[in-house]
Short mmCIF file of C-alpha atoms in Angstrom, two decimals:
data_model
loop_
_atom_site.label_atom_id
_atom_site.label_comp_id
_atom_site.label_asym_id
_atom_site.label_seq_id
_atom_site.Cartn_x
_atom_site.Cartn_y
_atom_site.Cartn_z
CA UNK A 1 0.00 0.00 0.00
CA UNK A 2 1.05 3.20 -0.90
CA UNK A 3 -0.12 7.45 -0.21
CA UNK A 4 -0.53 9.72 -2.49
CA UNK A 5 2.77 10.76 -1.85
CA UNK A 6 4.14 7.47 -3.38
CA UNK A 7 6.00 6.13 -0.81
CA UNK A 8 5.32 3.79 2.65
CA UNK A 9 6.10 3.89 6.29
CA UNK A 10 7.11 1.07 7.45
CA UNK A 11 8.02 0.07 11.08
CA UNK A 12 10.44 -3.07 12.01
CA UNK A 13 9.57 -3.78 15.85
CA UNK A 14 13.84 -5.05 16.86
CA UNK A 15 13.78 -6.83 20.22
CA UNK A 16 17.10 -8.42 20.79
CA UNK A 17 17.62 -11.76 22.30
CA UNK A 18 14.11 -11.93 22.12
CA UNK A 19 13.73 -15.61 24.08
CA UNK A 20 16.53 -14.19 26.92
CA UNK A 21 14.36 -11.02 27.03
CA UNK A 22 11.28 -12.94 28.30
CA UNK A 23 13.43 -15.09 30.79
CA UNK A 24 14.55 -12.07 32.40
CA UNK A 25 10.47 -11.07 33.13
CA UNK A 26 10.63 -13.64 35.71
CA UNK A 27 14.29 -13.23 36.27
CA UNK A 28 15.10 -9.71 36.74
CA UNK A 29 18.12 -10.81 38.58
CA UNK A 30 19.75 -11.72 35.31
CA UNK A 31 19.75 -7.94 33.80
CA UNK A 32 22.70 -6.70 33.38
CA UNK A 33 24.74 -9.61 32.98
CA UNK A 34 25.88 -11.76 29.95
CA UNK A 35 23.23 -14.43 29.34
CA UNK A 36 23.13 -17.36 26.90
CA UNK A 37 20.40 -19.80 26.15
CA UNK A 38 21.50 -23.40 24.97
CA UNK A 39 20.29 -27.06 25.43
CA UNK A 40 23.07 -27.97 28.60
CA UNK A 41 21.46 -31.89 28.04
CA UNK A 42 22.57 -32.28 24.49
CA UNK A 43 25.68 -33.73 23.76
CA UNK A 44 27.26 -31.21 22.75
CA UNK A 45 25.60 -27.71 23.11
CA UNK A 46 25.82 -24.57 21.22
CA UNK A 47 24.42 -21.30 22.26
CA UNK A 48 20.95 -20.32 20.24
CA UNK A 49 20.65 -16.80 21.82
CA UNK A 50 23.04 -14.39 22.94
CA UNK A 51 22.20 -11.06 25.54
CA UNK A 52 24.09 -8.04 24.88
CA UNK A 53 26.34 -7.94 27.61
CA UNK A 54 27.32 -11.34 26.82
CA UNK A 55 27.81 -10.39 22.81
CA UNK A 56 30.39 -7.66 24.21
CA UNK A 57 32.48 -10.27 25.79
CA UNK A 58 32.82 -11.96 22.20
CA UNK A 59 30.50 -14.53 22.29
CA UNK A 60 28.04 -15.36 19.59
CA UNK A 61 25.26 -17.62 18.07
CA UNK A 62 26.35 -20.82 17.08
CA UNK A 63 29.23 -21.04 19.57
CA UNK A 64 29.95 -24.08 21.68
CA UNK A 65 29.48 -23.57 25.19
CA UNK A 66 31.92 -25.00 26.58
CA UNK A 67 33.89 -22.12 24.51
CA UNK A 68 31.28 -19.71 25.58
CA UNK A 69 31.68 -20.67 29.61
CA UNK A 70 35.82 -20.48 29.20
CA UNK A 71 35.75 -17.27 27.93
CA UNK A 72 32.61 -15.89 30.22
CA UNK A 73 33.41 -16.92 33.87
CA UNK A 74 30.44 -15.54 34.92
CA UNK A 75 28.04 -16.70 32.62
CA UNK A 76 24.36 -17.27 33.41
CA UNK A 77 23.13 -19.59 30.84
CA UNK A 78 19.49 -20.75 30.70
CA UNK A 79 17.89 -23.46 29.36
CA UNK A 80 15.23 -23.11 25.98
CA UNK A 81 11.69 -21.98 27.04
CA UNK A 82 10.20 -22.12 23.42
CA UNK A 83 6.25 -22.32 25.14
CA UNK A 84 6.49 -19.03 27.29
CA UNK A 85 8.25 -17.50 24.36
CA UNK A 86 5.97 -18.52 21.78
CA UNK A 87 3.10 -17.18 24.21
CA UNK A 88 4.73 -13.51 24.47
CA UNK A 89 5.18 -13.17 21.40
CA UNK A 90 1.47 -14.13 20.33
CA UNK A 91 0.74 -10.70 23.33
CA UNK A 92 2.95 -8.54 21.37
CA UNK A 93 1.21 -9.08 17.69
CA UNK A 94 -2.04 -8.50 19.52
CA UNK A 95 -0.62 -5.41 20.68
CA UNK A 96 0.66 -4.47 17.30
CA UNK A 97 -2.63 -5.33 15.30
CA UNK A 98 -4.36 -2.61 17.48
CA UNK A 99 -2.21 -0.12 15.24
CA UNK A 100 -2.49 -1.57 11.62
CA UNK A 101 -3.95 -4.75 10.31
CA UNK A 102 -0.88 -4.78 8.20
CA UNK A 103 1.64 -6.81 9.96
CA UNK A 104 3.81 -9.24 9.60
CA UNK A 105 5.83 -11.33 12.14
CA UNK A 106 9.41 -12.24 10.49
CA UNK A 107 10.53 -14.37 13.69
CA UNK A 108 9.70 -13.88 17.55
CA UNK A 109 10.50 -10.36 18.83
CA UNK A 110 10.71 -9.15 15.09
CA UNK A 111 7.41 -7.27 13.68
CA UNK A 112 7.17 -5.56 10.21
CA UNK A 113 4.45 -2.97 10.54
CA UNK A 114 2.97 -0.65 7.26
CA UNK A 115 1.33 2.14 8.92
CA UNK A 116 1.04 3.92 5.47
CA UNK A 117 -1.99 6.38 5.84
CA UNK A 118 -2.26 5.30 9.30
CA UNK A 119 -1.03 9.01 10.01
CA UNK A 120 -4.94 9.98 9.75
CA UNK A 121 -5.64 8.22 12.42
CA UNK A 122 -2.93 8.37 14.49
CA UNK A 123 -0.77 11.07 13.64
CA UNK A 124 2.81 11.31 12.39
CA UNK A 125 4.50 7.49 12.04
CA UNK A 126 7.03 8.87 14.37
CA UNK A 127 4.69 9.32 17.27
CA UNK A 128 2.79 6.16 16.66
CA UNK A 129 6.14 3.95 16.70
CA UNK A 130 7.00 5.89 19.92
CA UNK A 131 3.60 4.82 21.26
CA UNK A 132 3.46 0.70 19.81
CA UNK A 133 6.87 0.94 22.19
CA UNK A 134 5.47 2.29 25.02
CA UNK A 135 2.38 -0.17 25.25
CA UNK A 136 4.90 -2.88 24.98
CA UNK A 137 7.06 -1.99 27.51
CA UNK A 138 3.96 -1.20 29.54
CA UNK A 139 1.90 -4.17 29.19
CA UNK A 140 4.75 -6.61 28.75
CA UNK A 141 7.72 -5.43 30.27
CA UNK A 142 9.87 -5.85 27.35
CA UNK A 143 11.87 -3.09 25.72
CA UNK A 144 12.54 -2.86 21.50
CA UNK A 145 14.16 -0.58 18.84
CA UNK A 146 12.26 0.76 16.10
CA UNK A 147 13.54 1.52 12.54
CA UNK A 148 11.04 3.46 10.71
CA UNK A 149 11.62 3.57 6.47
CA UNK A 150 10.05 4.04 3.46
CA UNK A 151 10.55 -0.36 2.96
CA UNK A 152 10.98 -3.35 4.93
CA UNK A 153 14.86 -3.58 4.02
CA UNK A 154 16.14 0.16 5.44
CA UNK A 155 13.52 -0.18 8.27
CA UNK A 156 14.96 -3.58 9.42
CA UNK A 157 18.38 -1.95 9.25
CA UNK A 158 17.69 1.02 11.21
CA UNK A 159 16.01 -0.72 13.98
CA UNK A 160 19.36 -2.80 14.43
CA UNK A 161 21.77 0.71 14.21
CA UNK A 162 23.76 1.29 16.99
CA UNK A 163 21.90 2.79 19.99
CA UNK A 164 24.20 6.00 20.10
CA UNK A 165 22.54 6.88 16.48
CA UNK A 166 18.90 6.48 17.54
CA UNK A 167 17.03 9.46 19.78
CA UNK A 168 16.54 8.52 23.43
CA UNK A 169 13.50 6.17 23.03
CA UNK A 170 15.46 3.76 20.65
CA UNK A 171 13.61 4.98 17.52
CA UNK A 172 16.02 5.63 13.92
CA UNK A 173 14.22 7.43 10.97
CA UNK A 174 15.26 7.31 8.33
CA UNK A 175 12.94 9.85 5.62
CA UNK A 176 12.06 9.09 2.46
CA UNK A 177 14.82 9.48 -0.30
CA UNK A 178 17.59 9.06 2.27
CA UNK A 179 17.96 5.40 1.82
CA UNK A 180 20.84 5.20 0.18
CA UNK A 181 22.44 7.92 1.86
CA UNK A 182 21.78 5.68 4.91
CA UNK A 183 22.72 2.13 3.75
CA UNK A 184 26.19 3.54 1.53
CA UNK A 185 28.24 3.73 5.04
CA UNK A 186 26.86 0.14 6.49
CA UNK A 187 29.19 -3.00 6.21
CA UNK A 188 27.97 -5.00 3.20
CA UNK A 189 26.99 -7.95 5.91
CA UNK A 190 24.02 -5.76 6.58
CA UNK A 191 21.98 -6.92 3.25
CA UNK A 192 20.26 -9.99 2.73
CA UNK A 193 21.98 -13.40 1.50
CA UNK A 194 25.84 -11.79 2.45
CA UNK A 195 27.36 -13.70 4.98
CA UNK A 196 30.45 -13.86 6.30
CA UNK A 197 31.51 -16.32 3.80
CA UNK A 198 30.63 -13.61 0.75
CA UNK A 199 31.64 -11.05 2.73
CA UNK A 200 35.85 -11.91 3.86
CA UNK A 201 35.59 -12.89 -0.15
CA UNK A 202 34.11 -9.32 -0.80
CA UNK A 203 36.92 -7.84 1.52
CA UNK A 204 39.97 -10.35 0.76
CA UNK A 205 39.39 -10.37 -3.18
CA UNK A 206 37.75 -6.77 -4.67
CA UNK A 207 38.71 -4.78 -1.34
CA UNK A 208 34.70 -4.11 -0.90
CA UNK A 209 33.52 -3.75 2.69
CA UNK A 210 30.80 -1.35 2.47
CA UNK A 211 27.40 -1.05 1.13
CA UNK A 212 28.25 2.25 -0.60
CA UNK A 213 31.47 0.48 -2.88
CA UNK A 214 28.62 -1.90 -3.94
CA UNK A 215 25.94 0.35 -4.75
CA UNK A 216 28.74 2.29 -6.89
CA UNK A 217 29.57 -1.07 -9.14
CA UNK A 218 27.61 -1.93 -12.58
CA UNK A 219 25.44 -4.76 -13.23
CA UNK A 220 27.96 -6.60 -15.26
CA UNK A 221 30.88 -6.14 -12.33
CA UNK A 222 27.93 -7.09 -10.10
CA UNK A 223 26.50 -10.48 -11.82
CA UNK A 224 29.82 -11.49 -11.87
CA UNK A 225 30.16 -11.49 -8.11
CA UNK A 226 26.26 -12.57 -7.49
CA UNK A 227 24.97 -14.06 -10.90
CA UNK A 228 21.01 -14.19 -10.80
CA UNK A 229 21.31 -12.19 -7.44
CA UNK A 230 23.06 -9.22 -8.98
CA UNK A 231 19.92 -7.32 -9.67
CA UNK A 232 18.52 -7.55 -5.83
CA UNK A 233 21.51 -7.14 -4.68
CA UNK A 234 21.80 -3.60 -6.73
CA UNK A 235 18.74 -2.69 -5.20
CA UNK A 236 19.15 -3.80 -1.93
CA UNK A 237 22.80 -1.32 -2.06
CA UNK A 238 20.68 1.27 -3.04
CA UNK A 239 17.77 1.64 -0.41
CA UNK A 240 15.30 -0.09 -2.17
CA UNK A 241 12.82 -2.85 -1.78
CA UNK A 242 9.37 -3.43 -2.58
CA UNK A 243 8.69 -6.27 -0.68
CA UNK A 244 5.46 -5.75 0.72
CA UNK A 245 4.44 -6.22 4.10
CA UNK A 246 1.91 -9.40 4.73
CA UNK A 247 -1.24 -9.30 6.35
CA UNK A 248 -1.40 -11.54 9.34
CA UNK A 249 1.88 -13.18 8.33
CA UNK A 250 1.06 -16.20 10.38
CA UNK A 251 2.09 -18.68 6.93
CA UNK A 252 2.81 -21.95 8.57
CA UNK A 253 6.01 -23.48 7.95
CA UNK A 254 7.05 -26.80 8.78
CA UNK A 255 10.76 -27.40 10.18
CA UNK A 256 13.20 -29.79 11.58
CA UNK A 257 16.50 -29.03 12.48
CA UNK A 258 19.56 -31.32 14.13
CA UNK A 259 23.07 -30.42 15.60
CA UNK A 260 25.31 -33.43 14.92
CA UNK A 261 27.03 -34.94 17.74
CA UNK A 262 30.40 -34.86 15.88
CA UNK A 263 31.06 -32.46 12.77
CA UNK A 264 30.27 -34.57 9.48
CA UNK A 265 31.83 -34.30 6.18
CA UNK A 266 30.84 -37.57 4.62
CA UNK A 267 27.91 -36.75 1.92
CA UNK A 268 26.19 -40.27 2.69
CA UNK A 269 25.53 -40.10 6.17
CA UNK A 270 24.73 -36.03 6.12
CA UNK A 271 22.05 -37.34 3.41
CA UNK A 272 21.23 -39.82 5.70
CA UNK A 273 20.03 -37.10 8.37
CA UNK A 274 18.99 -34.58 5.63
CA UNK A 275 15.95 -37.73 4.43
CA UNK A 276 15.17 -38.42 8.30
CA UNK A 277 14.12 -34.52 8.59
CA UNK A 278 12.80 -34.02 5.57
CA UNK A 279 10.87 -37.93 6.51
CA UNK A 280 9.32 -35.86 9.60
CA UNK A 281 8.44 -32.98 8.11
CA UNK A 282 6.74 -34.95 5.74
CA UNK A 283 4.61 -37.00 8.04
CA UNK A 284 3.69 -33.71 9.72
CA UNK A 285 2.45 -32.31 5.98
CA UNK A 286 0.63 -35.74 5.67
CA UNK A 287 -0.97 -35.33 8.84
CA UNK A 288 -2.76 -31.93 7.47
CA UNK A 289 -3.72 -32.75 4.06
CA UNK A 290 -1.18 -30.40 2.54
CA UNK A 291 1.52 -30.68 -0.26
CA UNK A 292 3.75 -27.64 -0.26
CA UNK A 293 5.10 -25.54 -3.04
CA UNK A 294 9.07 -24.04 -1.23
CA UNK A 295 11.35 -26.01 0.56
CA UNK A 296 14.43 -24.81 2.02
CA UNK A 297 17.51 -25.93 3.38
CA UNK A 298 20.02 -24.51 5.66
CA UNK A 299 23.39 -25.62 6.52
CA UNK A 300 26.06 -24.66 9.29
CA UNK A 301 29.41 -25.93 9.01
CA UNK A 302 32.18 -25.93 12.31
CA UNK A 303 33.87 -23.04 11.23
CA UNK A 304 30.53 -21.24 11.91
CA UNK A 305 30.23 -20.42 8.13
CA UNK A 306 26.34 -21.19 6.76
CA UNK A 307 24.70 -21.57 3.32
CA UNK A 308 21.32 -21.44 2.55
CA UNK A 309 18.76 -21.85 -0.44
CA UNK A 310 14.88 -22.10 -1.05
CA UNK A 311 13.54 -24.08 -4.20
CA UNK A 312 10.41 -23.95 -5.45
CA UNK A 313 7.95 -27.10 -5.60
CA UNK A 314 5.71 -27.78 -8.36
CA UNK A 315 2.29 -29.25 -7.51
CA UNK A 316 2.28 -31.55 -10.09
CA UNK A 317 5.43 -33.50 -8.07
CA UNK A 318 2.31 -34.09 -5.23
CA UNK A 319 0.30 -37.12 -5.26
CA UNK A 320 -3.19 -37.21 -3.31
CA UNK A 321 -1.92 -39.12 -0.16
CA UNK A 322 0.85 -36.14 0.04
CA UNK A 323 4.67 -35.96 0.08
CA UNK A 324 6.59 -39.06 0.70
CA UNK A 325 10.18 -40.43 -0.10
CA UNK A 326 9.00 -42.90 -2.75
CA UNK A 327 8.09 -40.09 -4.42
CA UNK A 328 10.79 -39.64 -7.14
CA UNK A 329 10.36 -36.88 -8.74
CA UNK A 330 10.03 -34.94 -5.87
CA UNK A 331 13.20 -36.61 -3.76
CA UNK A 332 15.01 -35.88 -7.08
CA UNK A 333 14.86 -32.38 -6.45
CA UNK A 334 15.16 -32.57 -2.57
CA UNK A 335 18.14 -34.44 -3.41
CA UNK A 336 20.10 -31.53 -5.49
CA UNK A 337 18.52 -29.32 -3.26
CA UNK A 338 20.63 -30.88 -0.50
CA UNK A 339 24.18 -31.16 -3.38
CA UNK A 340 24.13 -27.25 -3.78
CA UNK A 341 23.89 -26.62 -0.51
CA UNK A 342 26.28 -29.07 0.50
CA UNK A 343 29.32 -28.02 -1.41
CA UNK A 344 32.17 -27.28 0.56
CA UNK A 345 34.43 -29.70 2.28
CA UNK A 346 34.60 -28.50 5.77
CA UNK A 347 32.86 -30.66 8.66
CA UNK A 348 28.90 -29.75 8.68
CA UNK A 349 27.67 -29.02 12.20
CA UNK A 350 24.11 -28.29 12.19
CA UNK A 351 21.21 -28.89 9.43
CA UNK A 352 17.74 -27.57 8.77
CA UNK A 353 15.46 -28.06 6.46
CA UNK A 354 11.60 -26.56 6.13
CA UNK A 355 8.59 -26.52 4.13
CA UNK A 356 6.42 -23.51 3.33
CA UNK A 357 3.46 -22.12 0.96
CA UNK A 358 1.05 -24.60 1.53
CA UNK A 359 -1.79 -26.05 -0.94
CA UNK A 360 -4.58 -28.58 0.14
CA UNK A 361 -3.62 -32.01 -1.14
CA UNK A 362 -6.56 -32.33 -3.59
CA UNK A 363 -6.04 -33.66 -7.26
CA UNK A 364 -8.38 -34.44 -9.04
CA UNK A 365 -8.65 -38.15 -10.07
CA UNK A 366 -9.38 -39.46 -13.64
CA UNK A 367 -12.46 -41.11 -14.22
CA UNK A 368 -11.25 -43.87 -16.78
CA UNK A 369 -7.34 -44.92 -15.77
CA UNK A 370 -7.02 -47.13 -12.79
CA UNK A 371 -4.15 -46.89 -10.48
CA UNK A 372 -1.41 -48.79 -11.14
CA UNK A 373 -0.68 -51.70 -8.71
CA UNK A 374 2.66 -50.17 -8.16
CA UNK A 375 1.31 -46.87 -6.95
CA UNK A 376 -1.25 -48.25 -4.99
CA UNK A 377 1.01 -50.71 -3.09
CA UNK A 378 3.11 -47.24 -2.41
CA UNK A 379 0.12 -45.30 -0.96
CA UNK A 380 -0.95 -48.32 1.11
CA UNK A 381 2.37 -48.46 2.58
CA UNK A 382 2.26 -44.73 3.48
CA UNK A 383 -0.74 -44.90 5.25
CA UNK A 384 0.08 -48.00 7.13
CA UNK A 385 3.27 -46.13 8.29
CA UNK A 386 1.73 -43.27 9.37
CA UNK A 387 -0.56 -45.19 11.11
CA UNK A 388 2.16 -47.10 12.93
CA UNK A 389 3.59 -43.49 13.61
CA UNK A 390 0.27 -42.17 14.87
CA UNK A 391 0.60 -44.75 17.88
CA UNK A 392 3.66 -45.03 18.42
CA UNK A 393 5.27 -42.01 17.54
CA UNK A 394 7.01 -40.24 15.32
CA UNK A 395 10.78 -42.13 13.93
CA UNK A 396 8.76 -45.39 14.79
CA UNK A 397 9.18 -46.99 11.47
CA UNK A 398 11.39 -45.07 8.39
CA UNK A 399 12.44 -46.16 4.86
CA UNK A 400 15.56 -48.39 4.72
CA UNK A 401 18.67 -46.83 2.72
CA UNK A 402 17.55 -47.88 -0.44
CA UNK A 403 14.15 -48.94 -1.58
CA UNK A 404 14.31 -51.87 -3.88
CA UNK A 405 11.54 -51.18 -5.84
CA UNK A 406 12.46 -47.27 -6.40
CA UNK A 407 16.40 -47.37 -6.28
CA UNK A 408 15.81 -43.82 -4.24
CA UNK A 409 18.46 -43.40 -1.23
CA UNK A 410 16.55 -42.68 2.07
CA UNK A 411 17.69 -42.32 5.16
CA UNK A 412 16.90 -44.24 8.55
CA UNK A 413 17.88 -46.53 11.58
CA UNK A 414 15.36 -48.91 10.27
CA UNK A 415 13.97 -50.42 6.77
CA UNK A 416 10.72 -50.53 5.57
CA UNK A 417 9.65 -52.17 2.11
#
């Protein structure tokens, strides 16, 4: 949505260490001092959350805690409350949805809000961000910055500027046709897709380190660096983005995610895990009468490097009793999916994989061609598993490594045919 004016105001909602922030509502002993949150009964634990004061003593997401705890002495770290957080965070969308029914919740603590021609209403967007942060500090007791932009891109950057560069409240505003301006002085880490993989290449090889030496390069120097990403990225460097803002951005998504015991480089057995998530997910789909149209898969390796890609699913790789493994058409793609992701040779150390964009698992069914026997024997199977699965639970029964009948590679601790 747009004004007559022609451009938006949107407001990113930033609260850091968003599941640490609603621990410390019940703990307010542990302000103030470096916090972590990790699983201390896995095997081996990394941190999934860092607080601020511990992120100034150099630790970060991803780290091993028994790293973490040698270089913190005095580190408090807390155990994952996913419930209470998931609960919070449902509080603060009510509270933003009193303000605009335009909003869109990225990832707990993190709120895209278009409050174009809210100003009506309201007043200036200024004022009305300065309010949505006073009724959640007031009704939740959590504190947030606020970047306010003309997009979701230079809004979601502002609200994660340094504090010494926002007013007193916490609020950065940036006005329309400043964007660039804004972004041309920001390390190039700041945009979308540039990780610290691209970026020590970015810095090491062409000497580029921030947004501003990217935003001054030509599509041709630029497709060379990001191929099919070269014109987003050019965007991106300048300010821009039209992504819009999603009403009620509740999409469901469907995820599993593992951290290995030991760091894995062998392709086999990382495939191995990569079927048993994408096996689970699958059963969940099942369970809801959907076939999805994205998958995703994201990859950490041990030196804390990650890559990451989304493919798109075409319905007609569904079949009425949903996604399964004996599915070839569709593990075909899963399975490259999970090559170009998987491309470098250093030890992986954490996988996840999700499904999103979700269709209802109806085809329509010919009236003259009967299934064939091998198809039904397939969707028999399916359902008896899931019914085994059902009551007993889920990782009861799996597909074996290989399915005779197929030839697909599937992963599991037991076989099935």
């Amino acid at each position: 949505m747009t004004t007559a004016s022609g451009h938006r105001s949107i407001v990113h909602l930033h609260i850091a260490a968003f599941p640490i922030a609603v621990a410390r509502l019940s703990q307010p002993r542990l302000r103030n001092r470096p916090v972590v949150m990790a699983p201390v009964q896995s095997d081996r634990p990394v941190v999934l959350s860092v607080s601020g004061e511990a992120r100034r003593e150099g630790l970060f997401k991803g780290m091993p805690l028994s790293t973490a705890m040698k270089r913190c002495p005095g580190l408090k770290v807390l155990p994952p409350d996913p419930e209470t957080a998931k609960k919070i965070n449902r509080h603060l969308t009510r509270t933003a949805s009193h303000y605009t029914p335009l909003w869109e919740a990225v990832r707990p603590g993190h709120l895209f809000l278009d409050l174009t021609g809210a100003e009506r209403l309201f007043g200036p967007v200024r004022d009305v961000s300065r309010r949505l942060q006073q009724d959640i500090r007031d009704h939740l007791g959590l504190g947030g910055t606020l970047g306010v932009a003309g997009n979701k891109l230079v809004s979601s950057v502002a609200s994660r500027t340094p504090a010494a560069a926002k007013d007193a409240t916490g609020i950065f505003h940036v006005t329309y046709g400043r964007e660039a301006a804004f972004m041309a002085p920001l390390r190039v880490d700041v945009l979308p897709g540039i990780g610290p993989v691209r970026r020590r290449r970015l810095l090491e090889e062409l000497n580029i380190s921030r947004v501003g030496h990217l935003a001054a390069l030509d599509m041709g120097q630029l497709k060379l660096i990001f191929g099919r990403r070269a014109g987003l990225i050019h965007q991106w460097s300048q300010g821009m983005d039209a992504t819009p803002v999603y009403a009620g951005a509740g999409t469901p998504v469907i995820s599993e995610e593992i951290t290995l015991a030991q760091d894995e480089n062998d392709d086999e057995r990382l495939l191995g895990l990569f079927w048993r998530l994408v096996d689970t997910c699958f059963y969940d789909i099942r369970k809801r009468g959907w076939y999805p149209l994205k998958a995703g898969l994201m990859v950490r390796y041990a030196d804390q490097a990650s890559a990451t890609r989304l493919i798109k699913l075409l319905p007609e790789q569904m079949q009425p009793n949903g996604p399964h493994l004996q599915n070839r058409s569709l593990c075909a793609v899963l399975e490259k999916l999970f090559f170009d992701v998987c491309q470098r040779r250093v030890r992986v150390r954490f996988f996840k994989v999700w499904f999103r964009e979700f269709r209802a698992a109806h085809v329509q069914l010919s009236l003259f061609q009967t299934p064939k026997p091998h198809g039904e024997k397939i969707n028999r199977l399916i359902h008896a598993m899931d019914r085994i699965q059902d009551r007993y639970g889920q990782g009861a029964v799996r597909f074996g490594m290989r399915c005779a009948e197929c030839g697909l590679r599937n992963a599991s601790s037991s076989a099935v045919h």
